[in-house]
mmCIF file of C-alpha atoms in Angstrom:
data_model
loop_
_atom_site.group_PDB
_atom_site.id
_atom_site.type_symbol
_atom_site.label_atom_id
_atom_site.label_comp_id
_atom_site.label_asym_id
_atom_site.label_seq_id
_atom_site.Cartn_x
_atom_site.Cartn_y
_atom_site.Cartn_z
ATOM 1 C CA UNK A 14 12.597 -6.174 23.104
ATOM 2 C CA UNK A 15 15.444 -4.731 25.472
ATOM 3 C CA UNK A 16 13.445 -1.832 26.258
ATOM 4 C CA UNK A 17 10.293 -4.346 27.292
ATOM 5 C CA UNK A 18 9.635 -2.944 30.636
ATOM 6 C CA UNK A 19 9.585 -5.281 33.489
ATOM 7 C CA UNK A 20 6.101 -4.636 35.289
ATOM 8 C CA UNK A 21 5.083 -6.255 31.843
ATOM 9 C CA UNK A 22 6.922 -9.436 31.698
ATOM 10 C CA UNK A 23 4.638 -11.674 33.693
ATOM 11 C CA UNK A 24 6.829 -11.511 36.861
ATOM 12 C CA UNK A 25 5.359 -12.354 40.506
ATOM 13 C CA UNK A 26 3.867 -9.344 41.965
ATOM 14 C CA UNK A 27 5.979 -9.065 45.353
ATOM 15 C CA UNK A 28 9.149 -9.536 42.950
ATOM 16 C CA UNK A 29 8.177 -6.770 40.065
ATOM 17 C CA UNK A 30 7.633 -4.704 43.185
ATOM 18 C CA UNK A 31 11.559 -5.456 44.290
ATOM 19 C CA UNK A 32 12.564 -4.390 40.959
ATOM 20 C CA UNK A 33 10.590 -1.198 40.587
ATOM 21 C CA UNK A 34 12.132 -0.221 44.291
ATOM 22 C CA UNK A 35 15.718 -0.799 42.845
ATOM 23 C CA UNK A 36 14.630 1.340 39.925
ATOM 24 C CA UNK A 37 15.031 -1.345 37.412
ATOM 25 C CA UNK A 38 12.662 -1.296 34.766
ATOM 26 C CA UNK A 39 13.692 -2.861 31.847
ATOM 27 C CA UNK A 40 14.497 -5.769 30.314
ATOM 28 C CA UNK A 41 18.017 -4.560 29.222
ATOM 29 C CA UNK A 42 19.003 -3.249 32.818
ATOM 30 C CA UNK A 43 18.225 -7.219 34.130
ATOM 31 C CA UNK A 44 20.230 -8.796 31.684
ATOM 32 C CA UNK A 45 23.131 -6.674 31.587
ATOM 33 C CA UNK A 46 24.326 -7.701 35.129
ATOM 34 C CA UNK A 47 24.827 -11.579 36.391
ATOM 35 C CA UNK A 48 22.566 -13.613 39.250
ATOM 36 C CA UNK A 49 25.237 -12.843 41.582
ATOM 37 C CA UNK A 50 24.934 -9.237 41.314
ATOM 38 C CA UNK A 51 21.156 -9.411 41.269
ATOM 39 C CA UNK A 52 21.433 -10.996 43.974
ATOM 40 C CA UNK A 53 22.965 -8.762 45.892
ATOM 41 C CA UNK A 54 21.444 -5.598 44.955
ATOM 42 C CA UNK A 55 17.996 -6.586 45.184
ATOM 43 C CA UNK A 56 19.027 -8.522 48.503
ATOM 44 C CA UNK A 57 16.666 -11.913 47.587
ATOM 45 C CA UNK A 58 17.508 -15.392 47.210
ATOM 46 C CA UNK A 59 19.870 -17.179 44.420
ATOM 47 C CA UNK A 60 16.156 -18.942 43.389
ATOM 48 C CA UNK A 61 14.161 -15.942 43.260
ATOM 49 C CA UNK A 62 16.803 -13.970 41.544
ATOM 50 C CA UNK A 63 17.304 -17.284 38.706
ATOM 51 C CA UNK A 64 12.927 -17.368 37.810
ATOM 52 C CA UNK A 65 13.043 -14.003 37.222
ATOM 53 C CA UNK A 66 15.643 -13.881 35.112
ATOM 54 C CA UNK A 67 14.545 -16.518 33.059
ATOM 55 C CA UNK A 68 11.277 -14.900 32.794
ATOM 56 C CA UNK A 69 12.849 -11.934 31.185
ATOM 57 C CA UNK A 70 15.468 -13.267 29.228
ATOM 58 C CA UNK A 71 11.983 -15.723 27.727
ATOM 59 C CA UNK A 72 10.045 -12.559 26.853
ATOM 60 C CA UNK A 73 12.592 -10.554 26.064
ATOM 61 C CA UNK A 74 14.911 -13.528 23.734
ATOM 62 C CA UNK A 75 11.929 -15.458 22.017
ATOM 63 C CA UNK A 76 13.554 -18.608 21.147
ATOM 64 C CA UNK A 77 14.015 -19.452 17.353
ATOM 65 C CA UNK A 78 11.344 -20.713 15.023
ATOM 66 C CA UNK A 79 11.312 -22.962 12.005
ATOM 67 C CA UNK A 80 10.517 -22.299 8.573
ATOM 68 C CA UNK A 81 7.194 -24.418 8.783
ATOM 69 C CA UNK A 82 6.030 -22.883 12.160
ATOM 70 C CA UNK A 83 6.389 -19.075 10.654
ATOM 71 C CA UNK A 84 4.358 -20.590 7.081
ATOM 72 C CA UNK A 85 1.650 -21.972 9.535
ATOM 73 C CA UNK A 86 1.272 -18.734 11.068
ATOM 74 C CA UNK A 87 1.255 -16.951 7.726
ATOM 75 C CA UNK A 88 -1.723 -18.776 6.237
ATOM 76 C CA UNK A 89 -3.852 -19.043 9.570
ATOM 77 C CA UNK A 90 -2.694 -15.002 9.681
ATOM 78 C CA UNK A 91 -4.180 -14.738 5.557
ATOM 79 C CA UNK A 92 -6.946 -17.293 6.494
ATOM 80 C CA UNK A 93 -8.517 -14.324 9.083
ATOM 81 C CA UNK A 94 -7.162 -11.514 7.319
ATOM 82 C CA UNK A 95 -8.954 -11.773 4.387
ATOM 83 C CA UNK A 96 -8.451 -10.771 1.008
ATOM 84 C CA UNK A 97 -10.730 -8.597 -1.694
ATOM 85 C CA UNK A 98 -10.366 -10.362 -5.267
ATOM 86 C CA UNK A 99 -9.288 -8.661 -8.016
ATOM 87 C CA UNK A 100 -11.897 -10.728 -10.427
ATOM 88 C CA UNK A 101 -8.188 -11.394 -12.037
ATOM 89 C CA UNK A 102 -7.573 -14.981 -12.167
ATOM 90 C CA UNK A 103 -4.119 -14.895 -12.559
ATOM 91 C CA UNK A 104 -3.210 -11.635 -10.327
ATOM 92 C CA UNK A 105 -5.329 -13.644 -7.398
ATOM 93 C CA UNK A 106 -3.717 -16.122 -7.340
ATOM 94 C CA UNK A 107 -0.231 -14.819 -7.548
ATOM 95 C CA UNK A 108 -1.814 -12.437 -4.791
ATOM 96 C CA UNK A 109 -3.119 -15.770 -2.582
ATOM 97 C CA UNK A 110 -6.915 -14.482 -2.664
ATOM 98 C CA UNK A 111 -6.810 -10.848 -4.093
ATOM 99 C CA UNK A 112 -5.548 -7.355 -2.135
ATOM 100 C CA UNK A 113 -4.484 -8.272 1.544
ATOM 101 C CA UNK A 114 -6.614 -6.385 4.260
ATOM 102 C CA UNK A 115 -4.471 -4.540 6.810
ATOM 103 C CA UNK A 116 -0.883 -3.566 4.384
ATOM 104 C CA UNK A 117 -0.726 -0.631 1.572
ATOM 105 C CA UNK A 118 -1.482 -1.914 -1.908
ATOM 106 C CA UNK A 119 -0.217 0.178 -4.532
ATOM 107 C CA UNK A 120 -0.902 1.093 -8.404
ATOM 108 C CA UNK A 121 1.808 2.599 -10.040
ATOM 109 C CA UNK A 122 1.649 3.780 -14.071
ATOM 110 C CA UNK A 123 1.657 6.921 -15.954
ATOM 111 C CA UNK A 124 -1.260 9.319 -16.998
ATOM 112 C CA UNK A 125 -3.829 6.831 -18.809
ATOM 113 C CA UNK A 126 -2.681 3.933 -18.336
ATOM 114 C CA UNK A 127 -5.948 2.266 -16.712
ATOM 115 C CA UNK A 128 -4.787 2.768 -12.631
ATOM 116 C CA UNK A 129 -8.734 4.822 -12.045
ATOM 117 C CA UNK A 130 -10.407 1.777 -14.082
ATOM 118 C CA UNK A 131 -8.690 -0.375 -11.585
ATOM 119 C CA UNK A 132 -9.892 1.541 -8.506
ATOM 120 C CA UNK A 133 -13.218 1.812 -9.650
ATOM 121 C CA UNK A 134 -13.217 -2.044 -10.725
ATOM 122 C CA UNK A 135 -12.411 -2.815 -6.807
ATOM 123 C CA UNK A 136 -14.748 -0.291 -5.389
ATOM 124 C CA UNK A 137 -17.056 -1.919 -7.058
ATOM 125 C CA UNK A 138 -16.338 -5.557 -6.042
ATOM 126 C CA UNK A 139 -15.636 -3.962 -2.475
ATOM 127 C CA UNK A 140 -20.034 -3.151 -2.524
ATOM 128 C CA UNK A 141 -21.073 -6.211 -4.083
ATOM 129 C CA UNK A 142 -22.689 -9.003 -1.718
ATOM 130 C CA UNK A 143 -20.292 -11.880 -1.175
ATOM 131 C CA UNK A 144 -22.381 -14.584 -3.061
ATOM 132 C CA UNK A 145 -21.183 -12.696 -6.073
ATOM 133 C CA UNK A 146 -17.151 -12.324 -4.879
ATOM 134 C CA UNK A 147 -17.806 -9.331 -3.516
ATOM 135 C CA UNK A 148 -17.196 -7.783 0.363
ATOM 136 C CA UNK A 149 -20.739 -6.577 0.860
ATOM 137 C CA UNK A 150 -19.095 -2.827 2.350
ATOM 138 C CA UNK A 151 -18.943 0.190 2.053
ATOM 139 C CA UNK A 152 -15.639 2.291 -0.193
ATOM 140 C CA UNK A 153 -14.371 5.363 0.542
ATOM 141 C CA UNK A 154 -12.964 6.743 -2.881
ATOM 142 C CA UNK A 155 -10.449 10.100 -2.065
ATOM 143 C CA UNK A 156 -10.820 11.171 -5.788
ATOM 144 C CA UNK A 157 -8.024 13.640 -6.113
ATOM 145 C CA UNK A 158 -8.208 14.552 -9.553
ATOM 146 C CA UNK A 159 -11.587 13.993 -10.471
ATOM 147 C CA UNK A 160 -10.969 11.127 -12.542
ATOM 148 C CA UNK A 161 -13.962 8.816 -10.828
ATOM 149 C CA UNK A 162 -17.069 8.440 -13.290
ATOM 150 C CA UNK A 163 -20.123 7.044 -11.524
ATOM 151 C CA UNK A 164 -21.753 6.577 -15.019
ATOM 152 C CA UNK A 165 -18.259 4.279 -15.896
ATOM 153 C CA UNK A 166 -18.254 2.257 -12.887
ATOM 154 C CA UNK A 167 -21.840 1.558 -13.260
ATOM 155 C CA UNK A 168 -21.005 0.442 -16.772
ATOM 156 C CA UNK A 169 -18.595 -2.042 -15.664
ATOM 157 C CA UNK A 170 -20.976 -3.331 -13.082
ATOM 158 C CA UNK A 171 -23.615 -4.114 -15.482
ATOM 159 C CA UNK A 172 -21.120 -5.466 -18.223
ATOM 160 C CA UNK A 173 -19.133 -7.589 -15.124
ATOM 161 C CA UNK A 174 -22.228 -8.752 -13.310
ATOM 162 C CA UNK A 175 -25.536 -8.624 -15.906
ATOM 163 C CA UNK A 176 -28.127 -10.905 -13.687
ATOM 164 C CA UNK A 177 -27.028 -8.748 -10.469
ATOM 165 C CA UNK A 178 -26.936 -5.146 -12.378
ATOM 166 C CA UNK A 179 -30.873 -6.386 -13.539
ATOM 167 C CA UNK A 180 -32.458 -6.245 -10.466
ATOM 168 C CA UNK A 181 -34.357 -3.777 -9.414
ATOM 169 C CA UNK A 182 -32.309 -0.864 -7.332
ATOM 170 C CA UNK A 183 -29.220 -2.932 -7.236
ATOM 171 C CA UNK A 184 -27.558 0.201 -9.414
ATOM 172 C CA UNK A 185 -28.734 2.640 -6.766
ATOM 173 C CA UNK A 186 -27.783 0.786 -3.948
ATOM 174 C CA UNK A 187 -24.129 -0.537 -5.172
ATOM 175 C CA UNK A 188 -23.920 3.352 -6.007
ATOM 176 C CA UNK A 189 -24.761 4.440 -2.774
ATOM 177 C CA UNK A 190 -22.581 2.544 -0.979
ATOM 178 C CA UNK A 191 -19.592 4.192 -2.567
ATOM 179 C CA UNK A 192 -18.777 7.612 -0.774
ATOM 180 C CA UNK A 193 -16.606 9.770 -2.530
ATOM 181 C CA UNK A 194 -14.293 12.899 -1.589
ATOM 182 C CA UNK A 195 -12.759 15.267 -3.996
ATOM 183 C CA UNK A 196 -10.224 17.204 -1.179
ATOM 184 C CA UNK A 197 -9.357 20.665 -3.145
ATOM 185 C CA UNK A 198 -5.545 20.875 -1.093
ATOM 186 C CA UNK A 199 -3.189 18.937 1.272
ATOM 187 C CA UNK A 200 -5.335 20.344 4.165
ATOM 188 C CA UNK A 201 -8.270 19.064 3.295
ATOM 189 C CA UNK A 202 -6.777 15.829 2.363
ATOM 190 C CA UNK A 203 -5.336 15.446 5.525
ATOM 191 C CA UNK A 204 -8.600 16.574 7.164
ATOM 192 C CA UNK A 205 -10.151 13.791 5.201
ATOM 193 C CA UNK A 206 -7.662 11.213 6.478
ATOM 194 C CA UNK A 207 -8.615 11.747 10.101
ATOM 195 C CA UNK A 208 -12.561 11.525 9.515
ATOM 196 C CA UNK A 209 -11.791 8.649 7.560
ATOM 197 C CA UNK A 210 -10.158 7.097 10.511
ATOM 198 C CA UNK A 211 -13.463 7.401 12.975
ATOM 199 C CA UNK A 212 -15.828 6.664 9.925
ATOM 200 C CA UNK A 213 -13.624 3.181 9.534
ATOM 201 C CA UNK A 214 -14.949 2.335 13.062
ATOM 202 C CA UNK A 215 -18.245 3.365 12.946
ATOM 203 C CA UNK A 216 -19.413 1.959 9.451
ATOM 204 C CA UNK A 217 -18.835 -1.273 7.711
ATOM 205 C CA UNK A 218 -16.384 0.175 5.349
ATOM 206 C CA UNK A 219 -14.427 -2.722 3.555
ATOM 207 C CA UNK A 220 -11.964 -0.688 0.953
ATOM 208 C CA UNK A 221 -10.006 2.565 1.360
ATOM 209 C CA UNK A 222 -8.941 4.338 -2.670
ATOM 210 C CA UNK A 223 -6.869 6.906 -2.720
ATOM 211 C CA UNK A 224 -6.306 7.841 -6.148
ATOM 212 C CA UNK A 225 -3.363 9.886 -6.406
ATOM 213 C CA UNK A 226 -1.268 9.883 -3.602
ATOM 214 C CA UNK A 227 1.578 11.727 -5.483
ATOM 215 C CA UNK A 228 -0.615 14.755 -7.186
ATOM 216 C CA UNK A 229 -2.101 15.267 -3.847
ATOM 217 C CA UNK A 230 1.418 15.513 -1.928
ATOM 218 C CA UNK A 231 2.753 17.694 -4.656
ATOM 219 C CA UNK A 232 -0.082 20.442 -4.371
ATOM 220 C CA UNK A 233 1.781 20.873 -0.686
ATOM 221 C CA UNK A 234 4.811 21.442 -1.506
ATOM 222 C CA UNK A 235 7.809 20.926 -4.422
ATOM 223 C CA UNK A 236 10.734 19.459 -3.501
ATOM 224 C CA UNK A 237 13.002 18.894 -0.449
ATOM 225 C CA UNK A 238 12.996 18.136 3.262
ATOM 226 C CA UNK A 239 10.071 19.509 4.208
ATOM 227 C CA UNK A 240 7.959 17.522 1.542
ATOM 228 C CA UNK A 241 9.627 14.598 2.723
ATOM 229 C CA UNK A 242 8.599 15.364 5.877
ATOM 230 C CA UNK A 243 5.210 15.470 5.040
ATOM 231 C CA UNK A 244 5.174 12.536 3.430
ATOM 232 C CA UNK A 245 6.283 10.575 5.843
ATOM 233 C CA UNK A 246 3.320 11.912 8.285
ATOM 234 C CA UNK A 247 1.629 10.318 5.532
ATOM 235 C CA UNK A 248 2.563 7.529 5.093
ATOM 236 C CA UNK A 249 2.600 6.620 9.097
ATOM 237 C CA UNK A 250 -1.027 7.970 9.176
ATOM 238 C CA UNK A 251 -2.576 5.426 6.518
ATOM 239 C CA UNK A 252 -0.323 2.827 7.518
ATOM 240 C CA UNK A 253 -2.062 2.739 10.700
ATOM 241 C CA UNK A 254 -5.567 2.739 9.404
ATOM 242 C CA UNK A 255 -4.897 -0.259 7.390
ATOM 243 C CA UNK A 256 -3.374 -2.385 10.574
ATOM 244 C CA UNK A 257 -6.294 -0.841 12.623
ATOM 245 C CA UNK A 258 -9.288 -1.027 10.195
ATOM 246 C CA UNK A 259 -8.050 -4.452 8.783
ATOM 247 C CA UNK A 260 -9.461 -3.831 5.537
ATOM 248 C CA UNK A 261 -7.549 -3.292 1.930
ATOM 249 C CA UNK A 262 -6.226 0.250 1.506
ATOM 250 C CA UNK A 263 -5.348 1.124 -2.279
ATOM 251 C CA UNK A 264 -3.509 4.132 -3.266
ATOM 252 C CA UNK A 265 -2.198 5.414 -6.895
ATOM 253 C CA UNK A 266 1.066 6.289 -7.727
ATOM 254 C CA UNK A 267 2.206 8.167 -10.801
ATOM 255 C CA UNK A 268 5.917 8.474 -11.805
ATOM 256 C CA UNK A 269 8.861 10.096 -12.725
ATOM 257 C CA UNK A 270 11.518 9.901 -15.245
ATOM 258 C CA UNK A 271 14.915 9.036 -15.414
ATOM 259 C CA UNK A 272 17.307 9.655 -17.811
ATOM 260 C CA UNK A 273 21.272 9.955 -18.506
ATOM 261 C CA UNK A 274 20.610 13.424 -19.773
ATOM 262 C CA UNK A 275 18.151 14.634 -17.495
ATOM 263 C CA UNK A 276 17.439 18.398 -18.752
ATOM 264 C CA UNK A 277 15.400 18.979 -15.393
ATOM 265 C CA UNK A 278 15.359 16.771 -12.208
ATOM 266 C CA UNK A 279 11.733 17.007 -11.152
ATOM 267 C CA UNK A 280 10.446 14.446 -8.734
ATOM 268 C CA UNK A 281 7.209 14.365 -10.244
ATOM 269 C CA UNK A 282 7.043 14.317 -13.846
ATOM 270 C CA UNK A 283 6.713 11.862 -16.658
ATOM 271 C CA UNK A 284 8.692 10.831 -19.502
ATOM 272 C CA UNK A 285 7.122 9.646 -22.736
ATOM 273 C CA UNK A 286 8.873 8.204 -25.681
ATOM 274 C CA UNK A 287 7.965 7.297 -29.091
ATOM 275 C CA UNK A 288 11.672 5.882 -29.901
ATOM 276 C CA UNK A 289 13.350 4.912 -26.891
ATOM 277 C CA UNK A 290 16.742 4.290 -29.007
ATOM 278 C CA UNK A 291 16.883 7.652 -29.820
ATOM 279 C CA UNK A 292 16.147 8.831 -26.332
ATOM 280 C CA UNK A 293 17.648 7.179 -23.614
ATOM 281 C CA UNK A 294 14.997 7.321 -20.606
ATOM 282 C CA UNK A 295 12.693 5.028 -18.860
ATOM 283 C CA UNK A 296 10.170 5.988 -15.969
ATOM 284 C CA UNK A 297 10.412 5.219 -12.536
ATOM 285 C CA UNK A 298 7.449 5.604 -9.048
ATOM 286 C CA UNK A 299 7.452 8.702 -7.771
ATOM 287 C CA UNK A 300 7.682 9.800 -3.961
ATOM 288 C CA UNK A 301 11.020 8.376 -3.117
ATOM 289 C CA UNK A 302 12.144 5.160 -1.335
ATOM 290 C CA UNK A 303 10.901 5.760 2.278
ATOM 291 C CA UNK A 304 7.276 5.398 0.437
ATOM 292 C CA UNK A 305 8.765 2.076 -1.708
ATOM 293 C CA UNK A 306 9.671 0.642 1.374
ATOM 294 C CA UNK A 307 5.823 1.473 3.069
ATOM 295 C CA UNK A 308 3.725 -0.246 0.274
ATOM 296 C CA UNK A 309 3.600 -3.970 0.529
ATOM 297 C CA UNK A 310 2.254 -5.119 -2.492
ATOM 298 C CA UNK A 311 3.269 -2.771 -5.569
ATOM 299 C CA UNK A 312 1.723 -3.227 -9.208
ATOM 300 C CA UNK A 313 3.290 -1.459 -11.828
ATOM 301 C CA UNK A 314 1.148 -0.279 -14.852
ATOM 302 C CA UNK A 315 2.740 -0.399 -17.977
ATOM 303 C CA UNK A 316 2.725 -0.132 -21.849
ATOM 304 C CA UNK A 317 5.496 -2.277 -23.871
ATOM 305 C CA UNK A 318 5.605 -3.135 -27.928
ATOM 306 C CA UNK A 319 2.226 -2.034 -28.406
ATOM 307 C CA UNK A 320 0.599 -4.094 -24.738
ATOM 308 C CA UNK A 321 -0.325 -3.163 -21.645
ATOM 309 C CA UNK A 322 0.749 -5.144 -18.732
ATOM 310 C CA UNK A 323 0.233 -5.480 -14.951
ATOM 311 C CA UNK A 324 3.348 -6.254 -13.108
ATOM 312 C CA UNK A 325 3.256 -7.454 -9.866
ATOM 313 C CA UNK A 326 6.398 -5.644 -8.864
ATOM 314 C CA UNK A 327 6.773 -5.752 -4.880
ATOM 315 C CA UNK A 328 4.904 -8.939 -3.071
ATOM 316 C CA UNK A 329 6.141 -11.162 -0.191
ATOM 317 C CA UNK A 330 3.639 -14.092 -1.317
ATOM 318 C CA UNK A 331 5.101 -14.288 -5.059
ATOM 319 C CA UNK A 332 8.099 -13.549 -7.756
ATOM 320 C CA UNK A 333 7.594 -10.911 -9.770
ATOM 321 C CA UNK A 334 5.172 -11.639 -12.495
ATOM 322 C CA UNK A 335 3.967 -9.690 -15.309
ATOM 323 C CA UNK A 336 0.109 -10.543 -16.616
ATOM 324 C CA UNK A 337 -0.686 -8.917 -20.203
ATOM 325 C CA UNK A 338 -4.144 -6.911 -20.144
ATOM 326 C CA UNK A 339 -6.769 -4.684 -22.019
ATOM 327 C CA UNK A 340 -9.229 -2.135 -20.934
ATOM 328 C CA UNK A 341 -13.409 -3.381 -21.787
ATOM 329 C CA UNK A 342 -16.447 -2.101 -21.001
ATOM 330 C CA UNK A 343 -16.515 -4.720 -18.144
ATOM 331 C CA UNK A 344 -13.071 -3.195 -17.149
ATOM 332 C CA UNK A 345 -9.305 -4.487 -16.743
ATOM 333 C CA UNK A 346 -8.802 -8.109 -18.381
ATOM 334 C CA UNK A 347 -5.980 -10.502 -18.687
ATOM 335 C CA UNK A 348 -5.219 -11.804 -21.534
ATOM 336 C CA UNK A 349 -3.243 -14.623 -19.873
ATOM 337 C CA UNK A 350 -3.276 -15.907 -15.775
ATOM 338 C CA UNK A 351 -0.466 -17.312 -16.368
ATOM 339 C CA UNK A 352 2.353 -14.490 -15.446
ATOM 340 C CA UNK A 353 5.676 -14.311 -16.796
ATOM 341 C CA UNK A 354 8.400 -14.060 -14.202
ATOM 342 C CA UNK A 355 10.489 -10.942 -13.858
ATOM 343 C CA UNK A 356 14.471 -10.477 -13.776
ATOM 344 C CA UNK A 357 16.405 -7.470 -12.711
ATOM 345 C CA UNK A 358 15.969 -3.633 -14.094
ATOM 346 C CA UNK A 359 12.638 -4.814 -15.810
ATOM 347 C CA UNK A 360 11.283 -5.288 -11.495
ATOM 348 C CA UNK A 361 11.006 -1.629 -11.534
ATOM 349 C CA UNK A 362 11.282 -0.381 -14.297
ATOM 350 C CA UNK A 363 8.191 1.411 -15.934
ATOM 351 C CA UNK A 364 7.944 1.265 -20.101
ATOM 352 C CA UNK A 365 5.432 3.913 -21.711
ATOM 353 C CA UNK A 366 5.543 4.261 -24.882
ATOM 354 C CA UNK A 367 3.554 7.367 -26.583
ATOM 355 C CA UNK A 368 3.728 10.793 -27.445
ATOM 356 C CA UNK A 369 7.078 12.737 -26.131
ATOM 357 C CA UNK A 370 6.281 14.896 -23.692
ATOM 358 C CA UNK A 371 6.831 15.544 -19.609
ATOM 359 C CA UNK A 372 4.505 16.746 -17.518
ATOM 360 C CA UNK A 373 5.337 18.119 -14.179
ATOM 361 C CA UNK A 374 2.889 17.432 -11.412
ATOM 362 C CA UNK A 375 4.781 20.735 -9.412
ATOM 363 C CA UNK A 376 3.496 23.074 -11.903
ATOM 364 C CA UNK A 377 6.952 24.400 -12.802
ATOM 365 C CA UNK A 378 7.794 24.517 -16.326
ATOM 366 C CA UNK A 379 10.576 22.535 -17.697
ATOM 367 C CA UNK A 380 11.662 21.647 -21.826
ATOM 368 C CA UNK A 381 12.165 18.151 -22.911
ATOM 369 C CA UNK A 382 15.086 17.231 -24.614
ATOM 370 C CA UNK A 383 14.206 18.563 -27.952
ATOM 371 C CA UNK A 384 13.910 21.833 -26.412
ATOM 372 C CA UNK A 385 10.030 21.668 -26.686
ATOM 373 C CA UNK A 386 8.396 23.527 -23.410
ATOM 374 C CA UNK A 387 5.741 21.434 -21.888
#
């Protein structure tokens, strides 16, 4: 707020206009010198000199606010922000409503796990009218490994909603509302992102899928700076389509592993385990803090002793919570809404429990610990 410029502080015209001929601008050149010196060098009265300043130091020093004023302003922000329900009792309600419009939402889990069923689940919900829960939109579904199945979602659909799915041409119409892009590189991913942007504008799209975010970045480049770099254009880019589109962005996530023994330090690949005792590892998201820090609501998708679970992970509206679930034909479904609270290492870390194998998403080879080349 130093750097607030002056000709924007609300300040009489005829006294902006004394600043500006001084060559003071901002907020942080006022401040740093007394009345008295003001005074002088702007040659005006004690009086004139004293509103001013307390103009600026207002805008520039908003006074404190209480705990209750900043939780009014939350809910009247959620109240028109808006919210697209998960059909999750539990995870909606941890969630106040469902995935915020306007922030990053992000599905994290390895190769499998049920992250596309998800995505295709709230594309759906995204089409439907709102008497049935639904946003009554338009999706735009950046499909980057060609996991989406029309014939799936439709499934889920008619096993979800039956009376709706009945109707005549509500399949066709549900289905045509749901646009989907299959970029073949990082180019035309990033081509896609800036159409996307104008298309936001001009139609009533309610829910932005990208599904992966980390197989896409890795088709750029490997490792280092420069995909960091990258990323971070990235990141800033959908960031600002959320806050400017105001609707729920989604993006996947896969992840990496880490062990004590790492054979190969990839940032991209996956660790599976049938006997974690024997093999000390555990998986972890992929792309890097900067993108941790971008998502505001993280769910973690994970397998444990046999069950799935969705944890919510990262959230400023709740603890962390972990909901057991299974995959139907009507999609992702809790077993229990009521969520069991998370405590240290198990917040991020990511179980999977299958066959043992790593697959790198860079497309360099690497052996697991066994010495068995993947």
């Amino acid at each position: 707020m130093a750097e607030k410029l002056i000709k924007e502080m609300g300040l009489p015209k005829s006294m902006a206009n004394v600043f500006a001929a001084r060559n003071i601008t901002t907020a942080k050149e006022v401040l740093s010198l007394t009345e008295f010196d003001l005074m002088h060098l702007l040659d005006v009265g004690m009086a004139q000199v004293s509103s001013a300043v307390a103009r600026i130091s207002e805008v520039a020093c908003p006074p404190y606010q209480t705990a209750l004023s900043l939780m009014e302003q939350r809910v009247q922000k959620e109240e028109h922000g808006g919210h697209l329900p998960t059909d999750l009792k539990g995870l909606d309600e941890a969630l106040c409503g469902g995935i915020p419009f306007g922030v990053l939402t992000e599905l994290v889990g390895p190769a499998g796990i049920g992250k596309t069923q998800f995505c295709m689940k709230l594309s759906l919900l995204a089409s439907l009218p709102a008497v049935y829960g639904g946003l009554n939109g338009h999706v735009i579904y950046i499909d980057v490994e060609s996991k989406f199945s029309s014939r799936r979602m439709i499934e889920i659909g008619v096993k979800s909603f039956p009376d709706l799915f009945k109707m005549t041409g509500v399949i066709q119409e549900m289905a045509g509302r749901i646009l989907v892009l299959r970029p073949t590189s990082l180019s035309k991913f990033t081509e896609s992102l800036q159409q996307i942007k104008e298309s936001l504008l001009q139609r009533q799209v309610k829910l932005l899928v990208i599904d992966s975010m980390a197989a896409i970045i890795s088709r750029g480049y490997g490792h280092g700076a420069s995909r960091q770099h990258l990323l971070g254009w990235h990141i800033s880019f959908i960031k600002s389509l959320a806050e400017i589109s105001r609707i729920p962005i989604v993006v996947t996530n896969q992840v990496r592993s880490q062990t004590h023994e790492e054979g190969c330090q990839y940032s991209f690949q996956v660790q599976r385990t049938e006997d974690p005792a024997g093999y000390d590892s555990h998986l972890v998201a992929a792309l890097g803090i900067n993108w941790a820090h971008a998502v505001t609501i993280r769910l973690v998708l994970e397998a444990k002793s046999g069950q799935r679970f969705i944890k919510l992970a990262k959230s400023p509206m709740s603890p962390p919570l972990a909901f057991p679930f299974n995959i139907t034909s009507a999609g992702i479904s809790l077993l229990n809404d009521i969520g069991t609270e998370l405590k240290g290492a198990e917040i991020n870390r990511i179980h999977y429990h299958g066959h043992s194998e790593i697959i790198n998403f860079d497309g360099k080879g690497c052996s697991d610990k066994w010495g068995k080349p993947t």
